[in-house]
Structures are given as C-alpha cells and as structure tokens.
Amino acid sequence: MSNPTGISADKIPRHIAIIMDGNGRWARERGLPRIEGHRRGSEAVRACAAACIEAGVSHLTLYAFSKENWQRPPDEVKALMNLLDRFLAERTAEIMERNVRLRAIGHLDDLPENTRRRLDTAMEKSAGNTAMTLTLALSYSARAEITDAARTIAREVRDGSLDPDAVTEETITSRLYTAALPDPDLLIRTSGEMRVSNFLLWQISYAEIVVTPKLWPQFGRDDLFAAIREYAGRHRRYGGI
Ligand code: FPP
C-alpha cells in the first residue's frame, strides 16, 4: 500500500470540501493584523492542495470567499482579493505542472475585473488537466446557488422546454454551479466551529463532517491525512442501516 495516508485507495474520499476558518484568530493570537492570517491561509491552501494530490483525492473544493464576506471592512476585502490575485499569478505555473484543473463557483461577476480576468485565464489554461480538480468558491452562497437553479428551472418551464412533472433531484443537481462535480464525500471545517455557513447545502447531504480545532493557517498535510483516516473509519449509511 503506497498511499501516504496509510488508507487503501478505495477508501480515499473522491471529493473533499473545506470551510477554511480561523485566519483572523490565528493572527490575533500572535498580535498580527488579520490580513497576515489570510496570507498564511493562502499558503495553507497550497500545502493542502498538494497533500490532496498526494493522497489521490480527485476533487478539492475550498470556501475562499462567501457572498456574505463582502460585508467585511473594505480593507480586508481588498486584501483578500489581492491575495487571490497573487495566488493566481504565482501558482498558475504550479497548477499546470501538477496537472490540476482550476474551477470556480459562485457569483464570479462580483469579483474585481482584473481578478476575474486572471481567474478566467487560469481556468481556461488548466481546463484539460486531469490529476485533480481544484474548485474555489468565490462570492459563493449555497442559498443563492439553489435560488439561481430554481430560476433557471422556472424559465425552462415557462419556455416549454421542461415539464414540471419531470422535475427530479437530478434536474436540480444539474443546474447547480457544481453540475460537473461529484458530491463531496468529506466536509472539513477548521477552527472548531460547528456550522456549515451556507456552503454547498444541497451537495453535502450525505457528506461525512470532520471539524478540527486547528486554525486554517495551521492546517497542514498531517491534519489532512488525519481527516481522511477519520473519514475512512466511518460507516456511511446514506439513511440505511
Ligand atoms: C476565514 O477566516 C477565512 C476566510 C474568510 C477567507 C479564506 C481565504 C484564504 C484562506 C486566503 C485566500 C484564498 C486563496 C484561495 C488564495 P476568518 O477571517 O473568518 O477567521 P476568524 O473567524 O478567525 O476571524
């Protein structure tokens, strides 16, 4: 068994979703500005993505910026957008080298124009990559996503291309931003908070949840592997016995 997690390949989650929380607390505990926590948080993003590839995870989805996060002080919002810019500028080469496909979900039109352009370029460039899909949730809200899907379905019914009696769970799934992704098997949240915070509400219906007290900037390869081992030890029942 060569998997570095010590877990056999068939027990590795196909899709891990992460609520990266605790950047601000990490900084405060050290007497640093909040943005330094976010900067360290973006380094943790890189380490975590690399560890997922190592473990053979095929989809990683990260909650990088919520629709609600626009309400933070303008300086912090600006700093987070700059970090995203820098991440794209500095990491696209590594994304290509590691054969990672970059995607994004959320209201991407809300992003500053230059950030959006960089994102589009990185997504187009990496569209054919196959080792892992890294999806960034940006200006994302699960309720907005479900509302958008409902609006799409309503239009299709109005236009006569969809019969209301033919609407199934699959009809909704296929109209979410995540239509091309499998549902997350494992949802990780850092910093000990027991909340799902409007993240992938439809898609996590049967996900196993692991909450770690570690703050996001402290979350590393060993923590990811520990979460995978915890997941592998769970018995998924999907409502059965
Ligand atoms: C939560 O910490 C984290 C965020 C709101 C943003 C996450 C962003 C990054 C990890 C950096 C940029 C991302 C990429 C993809 C380059 P918090 O500020 O809510 O922490 P707190 O709850 O301790 O205040």
CSV table of C-alpha atoms and ligand atoms in Angstrom, one decimal:
chain,number,residue,atom,x,y,z
A,1,MET,CA,0.0,0.0,0.0
A,2,SER,CA,1.8,3.1,-1.2
A,3,ASN,CA,-0.8,5.8,-0.3
A,4,PRO,CA,0.9,8.2,2.2
A,5,THR,CA,-2.3,8.3,4.3
A,6,GLY,CA,-2.0,4.6,5.0
A,7,ILE,CA,-5.5,4.2,3.7
A,8,SER,CA,-6.3,2.0,0.7
A,9,ALA,CA,-7.2,3.8,-2.5
A,10,ASP,CA,-10.9,2.7,-2.4
A,11,LYS,CA,-11.4,4.4,0.9
A,12,ILE,CA,-9.9,7.8,-0.1
A,13,PRO,CA,-12.7,10.4,-0.5
A,14,ARG,CA,-13.2,11.3,-4.1
A,15,HIS,CA,-14.2,14.9,-3.2
A,16,ILE,CA,-13.2,16.9,-0.2
A,17,ALA,CA,-14.8,20.3,0.6
A,18,ILE,CA,-13.2,22.6,3.1
A,19,ILE,CA,-14.5,25.6,5.1
A,20,MET,CA,-11.2,27.3,5.8
A,21,ASP,CA,-11.9,29.2,9.1
A,22,GLY,CA,-9.7,30.8,11.7
A,23,ASN,CA,-7.3,33.1,9.8
A,24,GLY,CA,-8.4,36.1,11.9
A,25,ARG,CA,-8.0,34.2,15.2
A,26,TRP,CA,-4.6,32.9,14.1
A,27,ALA,CA,-3.4,36.4,13.5
A,28,ARG,CA,-5.0,37.9,16.7
A,29,GLU,CA,-3.4,35.2,18.9
A,30,ARG,CA,0.0,36.4,17.5
A,31,GLY,CA,-0.7,40.1,17.7
A,32,LEU,CA,-0.6,40.3,13.9
A,33,PRO,CA,-3.0,42.1,11.5
A,34,ARG,CA,-5.9,39.9,10.2
A,35,ILE,CA,-4.6,40.0,6.7
A,36,GLU,CA,-1.4,38.3,7.8
A,37,GLY,CA,-3.7,35.4,8.9
A,38,HIS,CA,-5.2,35.4,5.4
A,39,ARG,CA,-1.7,35.5,3.8
A,40,ARG,CA,-0.7,32.4,5.9
A,41,GLY,CA,-4.1,30.9,5.0
A,42,SER,CA,-3.3,31.1,1.3
A,43,GLU,CA,0.0,29.2,2.0
A,44,ALA,CA,-2.1,26.6,3.7
A,45,VAL,CA,-4.2,26.4,0.5
A,46,ARG,CA,-1.2,25.4,-1.5
A,47,ALA,CA,0.0,22.8,1.1
A,48,CYS,CA,-3.4,21.3,1.4
A,49,ALA,CA,-3.9,21.0,-2.4
A,50,ALA,CA,-0.5,19.3,-2.7
A,51,ALA,CA,-1.4,16.9,0.0
A,52,CYS,CA,-4.7,16.1,-1.6
A,53,ILE,CA,-2.9,15.2,-4.9
A,54,GLU,CA,-0.5,13.0,-2.9
A,55,ALA,CA,-3.4,11.2,-1.3
A,56,GLY,CA,-5.2,10.6,-4.6
A,57,VAL,CA,-8.2,12.9,-3.9
A,58,SER,CA,-9.7,13.9,-7.3
A,59,HIS,CA,-11.7,16.9,-6.3
A,60,LEU,CA,-11.0,19.6,-3.7
A,61,THR,CA,-13.4,22.5,-3.2
A,62,LEU,CA,-12.4,25.4,-1.0
A,63,TYR,CA,-14.7,28.1,0.5
A,64,ALA,CA,-12.4,31.0,-0.2
A,65,PHE,CA,-14.9,33.9,-0.1
A,66,SER,CA,-18.6,33.9,0.7
A,67,LYS,CA,-21.2,36.2,-0.6
A,68,GLU,CA,-21.5,37.4,3.0
A,69,ASN,CA,-17.8,38.2,3.2
A,70,TRP,CA,-18.4,41.4,1.1
A,71,GLN,CA,-19.7,42.9,4.3
A,72,ARG,CA,-16.2,42.8,5.9
A,73,PRO,CA,-14.3,46.1,6.2
A,74,PRO,CA,-13.3,47.3,2.7
A,75,ASP,CA,-9.6,47.0,3.5
A,76,GLU,CA,-9.9,43.3,4.4
A,77,VAL,CA,-12.0,42.6,1.3
A,78,LYS,CA,-9.4,44.4,-0.8
A,79,ALA,CA,-6.6,42.4,0.8
A,80,LEU,CA,-8.4,39.1,0.2
A,81,MET,CA,-8.9,40.0,-3.5
A,82,ASN,CA,-5.2,40.9,-3.7
A,83,LEU,CA,-4.3,37.5,-2.2
A,84,LEU,CA,-6.4,35.7,-4.7
A,85,ASP,CA,-4.8,37.7,-7.5
A,86,ARG,CA,-1.3,36.8,-6.1
A,87,PHE,CA,-2.3,33.2,-5.7
A,88,LEU,CA,-3.4,33.1,-9.4
A,89,ALA,CA,-0.3,35.0,-10.6
A,90,GLU,CA,2.2,32.9,-8.6
A,91,ARG,CA,0.6,29.5,-8.6
A,92,THR,CA,-0.8,29.0,-12.1
A,93,ALA,CA,2.5,27.6,-13.2
A,94,GLU,CA,2.5,25.0,-10.4
A,95,ILE,CA,-1.2,24.3,-11.1
A,96,MET,CA,-0.1,23.4,-14.7
A,97,GLU,CA,2.9,21.5,-13.6
A,98,ARG,CA,0.8,19.4,-11.2
A,99,ASN,CA,-1.8,18.8,-13.8
A,100,VAL,CA,-4.6,20.4,-11.7
A,101,ARG,CA,-7.7,21.8,-13.3
A,102,LEU,CA,-8.8,25.0,-11.7
A,103,ARG,CA,-12.5,25.9,-11.5
A,104,ALA,CA,-14.6,28.4,-9.6
A,105,ILE,CA,-18.2,28.5,-8.4
A,106,GLY,CA,-20.2,31.5,-7.1
A,107,HIS,CA,-21.2,34.9,-8.4
A,108,LEU,CA,-17.9,35.5,-10.2
A,109,ASP,CA,-19.3,38.7,-11.8
A,110,ASP,CA,-19.0,40.3,-8.3
A,111,LEU,CA,-15.2,39.9,-8.4
A,112,PRO,CA,-13.0,42.9,-9.4
A,113,GLU,CA,-12.4,42.9,-13.2
A,114,ASN,CA,-8.7,42.1,-13.1
A,115,THR,CA,-9.2,39.2,-10.6
A,116,ARG,CA,-11.9,37.8,-12.8
A,117,ARG,CA,-9.7,38.0,-15.8
A,118,ARG,CA,-6.8,36.2,-14.1
A,119,LEU,CA,-9.2,33.6,-12.9
A,120,ASP,CA,-10.7,33.0,-16.3
A,121,THR,CA,-7.2,32.7,-17.8
A,122,ALA,CA,-6.1,30.2,-15.3
A,123,MET,CA,-9.3,28.2,-15.7
A,124,GLU,CA,-9.0,28.2,-19.5
A,125,LYS,CA,-5.4,27.2,-19.4
A,126,SER,CA,-5.9,24.3,-17.0
A,127,ALA,CA,-9.2,23.1,-18.5
A,128,GLY,CA,-7.6,19.9,-19.9
A,129,ASN,CA,-5.7,18.9,-16.7
A,130,THR,CA,-6.7,15.7,-15.0
A,131,ALA,CA,-4.8,15.0,-11.8
A,132,MET,CA,-7.2,16.9,-9.6
A,133,THR,CA,-9.9,19.5,-9.9
A,134,LEU,CA,-9.4,22.4,-7.5
A,135,THR,CA,-12.6,24.4,-7.2
A,136,LEU,CA,-12.6,27.8,-5.5
A,137,ALA,CA,-15.9,29.0,-4.1
A,138,LEU,CA,-15.8,32.8,-4.6
A,139,SER,CA,-18.6,35.2,-3.8
A,140,TYR,CA,-20.4,31.9,-3.1
A,141,SER,CA,-23.7,31.3,-1.2
A,142,ALA,CA,-25.5,27.9,-1.3
A,143,ARG,CA,-28.9,29.6,-1.0
A,144,ALA,CA,-28.1,31.9,-3.9
A,145,GLU,CA,-27.0,28.8,-5.9
A,146,ILE,CA,-30.2,27.0,-5.2
A,147,THR,CA,-32.2,30.1,-5.9
A,148,ASP,CA,-30.4,30.5,-9.3
A,149,ALA,CA,-31.2,26.9,-10.1
A,150,ALA,CA,-34.9,27.4,-9.2
A,151,ARG,CA,-34.9,30.5,-11.5
A,152,THR,CA,-33.3,28.5,-14.4
A,153,ILE,CA,-35.9,25.7,-13.9
A,154,ALA,CA,-38.8,28.2,-13.8
A,155,ARG,CA,-37.6,29.8,-17.1
A,156,GLU,CA,-37.4,26.4,-18.7
A,157,VAL,CA,-40.9,25.5,-17.6
A,158,ARG,CA,-42.2,28.9,-18.9
A,159,ASP,CA,-40.4,28.4,-22.2
A,160,GLY,CA,-41.9,24.9,-22.5
A,161,SER,CA,-38.6,23.1,-22.6
A,162,LEU,CA,-39.2,21.4,-19.2
A,163,ASP,CA,-42.3,19.6,-17.9
A,164,PRO,CA,-42.9,20.4,-14.2
A,165,ASP,CA,-43.9,16.7,-13.6
A,166,ALA,CA,-40.4,15.7,-15.0
A,167,VAL,CA,-38.5,17.7,-12.3
A,168,THR,CA,-36.4,15.3,-10.3
A,169,GLU,CA,-33.4,15.7,-7.9
A,170,GLU,CA,-31.2,15.3,-10.9
A,171,THR,CA,-32.9,18.3,-12.6
A,172,ILE,CA,-31.8,20.5,-9.7
A,173,THR,CA,-28.3,18.9,-9.3
A,174,SER,CA,-27.6,19.5,-13.0
A,175,ARG,CA,-28.5,23.2,-12.7
A,176,LEU,CA,-26.2,24.0,-9.7
A,177,TYR,CA,-22.8,25.6,-10.2
A,178,THR,CA,-21.4,22.2,-9.2
A,179,ALA,CA,-23.2,20.3,-12.0
A,180,ALA,CA,-19.9,18.9,-13.3
A,181,LEU,CA,-18.7,17.8,-9.8
A,182,PRO,CA,-19.5,14.7,-7.7
A,183,ASP,CA,-21.0,15.5,-4.3
A,184,PRO,CA,-18.4,16.0,-1.5
A,185,ASP,CA,-17.7,12.8,0.5
A,186,LEU,CA,-15.9,14.6,3.2
A,187,LEU,CA,-16.5,18.2,4.6
A,188,ILE,CA,-13.8,19.6,6.7
A,189,ARG,CA,-14.1,22.7,8.8
A,190,THR,CA,-11.2,24.2,10.8
A,191,SER,CA,-11.2,26.3,13.9
A,192,GLY,CA,-13.8,24.2,15.8
A,193,GLU,CA,-17.0,25.9,14.7
A,194,MET,CA,-19.9,23.5,14.3
A,195,ARG,CA,-21.6,25.3,11.3
A,196,VAL,CA,-22.0,24.8,7.6
A,197,SER,CA,-22.2,28.5,6.9
A,198,ASN,CA,-24.2,28.4,3.6
A,199,PHE,CA,-21.6,26.2,1.9
A,200,LEU,CA,-22.8,23.5,-0.6
A,201,LEU,CA,-26.0,22.9,1.3
A,202,TRP,CA,-27.6,20.6,-1.4
A,203,GLN,CA,-24.3,18.8,-2.2
A,204,ILE,CA,-23.3,17.8,1.4
A,205,SER,CA,-26.5,15.9,2.1
A,206,TYR,CA,-24.5,12.7,2.7
A,207,ALA,CA,-21.0,14.1,3.4
A,208,GLU,CA,-19.1,13.0,6.4
A,209,ILE,CA,-18.2,16.0,8.5
A,210,VAL,CA,-14.8,16.4,10.3
A,211,VAL,CA,-14.3,19.5,12.4
A,212,THR,CA,-10.8,20.2,13.7
A,213,PRO,CA,-9.8,22.7,16.3
A,214,LYS,CA,-6.8,23.7,14.2
A,215,LEU,CA,-7.0,27.2,12.8
A,216,TRP,CA,-6.8,27.2,9.0
A,217,PRO,CA,-3.2,28.6,8.7
A,218,GLN,CA,-2.1,25.7,11.0
A,219,PHE,CA,-3.8,23.1,8.9
A,220,GLY,CA,-1.2,21.0,7.1
A,221,ARG,CA,-0.6,17.7,5.4
A,222,ASP,CA,-0.8,15.6,8.5
A,223,ASP,CA,-4.1,17.2,9.5
A,224,LEU,CA,-5.5,16.5,6.1
A,225,PHE,CA,-4.3,12.9,6.3
A,226,ALA,CA,-5.8,12.5,9.8
A,227,ALA,CA,-9.2,13.8,8.5
A,228,ILE,CA,-9.0,11.3,5.6
A,229,ARG,CA,-8.3,8.5,8.1
A,230,GLU,CA,-11.2,9.6,10.2
A,231,TYR,CA,-13.4,9.6,7.1
A,232,ALA,CA,-12.2,6.1,6.1
A,233,GLY,CA,-13.1,4.7,9.5
A,234,ARG,CA,-16.7,5.9,9.3
A,235,HIS,CA,-19.5,3.7,8.2
A,236,ARG,CA,-21.5,5.7,5.6
A,237,ARG,CA,-25.1,4.7,5.7
A,238,TYR,CA,-27.0,7.0,3.4
A,239,GLY,CA,-30.1,6.6,5.5
A,240,GLY,CA,-29.9,2.8,5.6
A,241,ILE,CA,-28.5,0.7,8.4
B,1,FPP,C1,-11.9,32.6,7.3
B,1,FPP,O1,-11.1,33.1,8.3
B,1,FPP,C2,-11.3,32.7,6.0
B,1,FPP,C3,-11.7,33.5,5.0
B,1,FPP,C4,-12.9,34.3,5.1
B,1,FPP,C5,-11.1,33.5,3.7
B,1,FPP,C6,-10.2,32.3,3.3
B,1,FPP,C7,-9.2,32.9,2.5
B,1,FPP,C8,-7.9,32.4,2.4
B,1,FPP,C9,-7.5,31.1,3.0
B,1,FPP,C10,-6.9,33.1,1.6
B,1,FPP,C11,-7.1,33.3,0.2
B,1,FPP,C12,-7.5,32.2,-0.6
B,1,FPP,C13,-7.0,31.7,-1.7
B,1,FPP,C14,-7.7,30.6,-2.5
B,1,FPP,C15,-5.7,32.3,-2.3
B,1,FPP,P1,-11.7,34.3,9.2
B,1,FPP,O2,-11.2,35.6,8.8
B,1,FPP,O3,-13.2,34.1,9.3
B,1,FPP,O4,-11.2,33.9,10.6
B,1,FPP,P2,-11.8,34.2,12.1
B,1,FPP,O5,-13.1,33.5,12.1
B,1,FPP,O6,-10.8,33.7,13.0
B,1,FPP,O7,-11.9,35.7,12.1
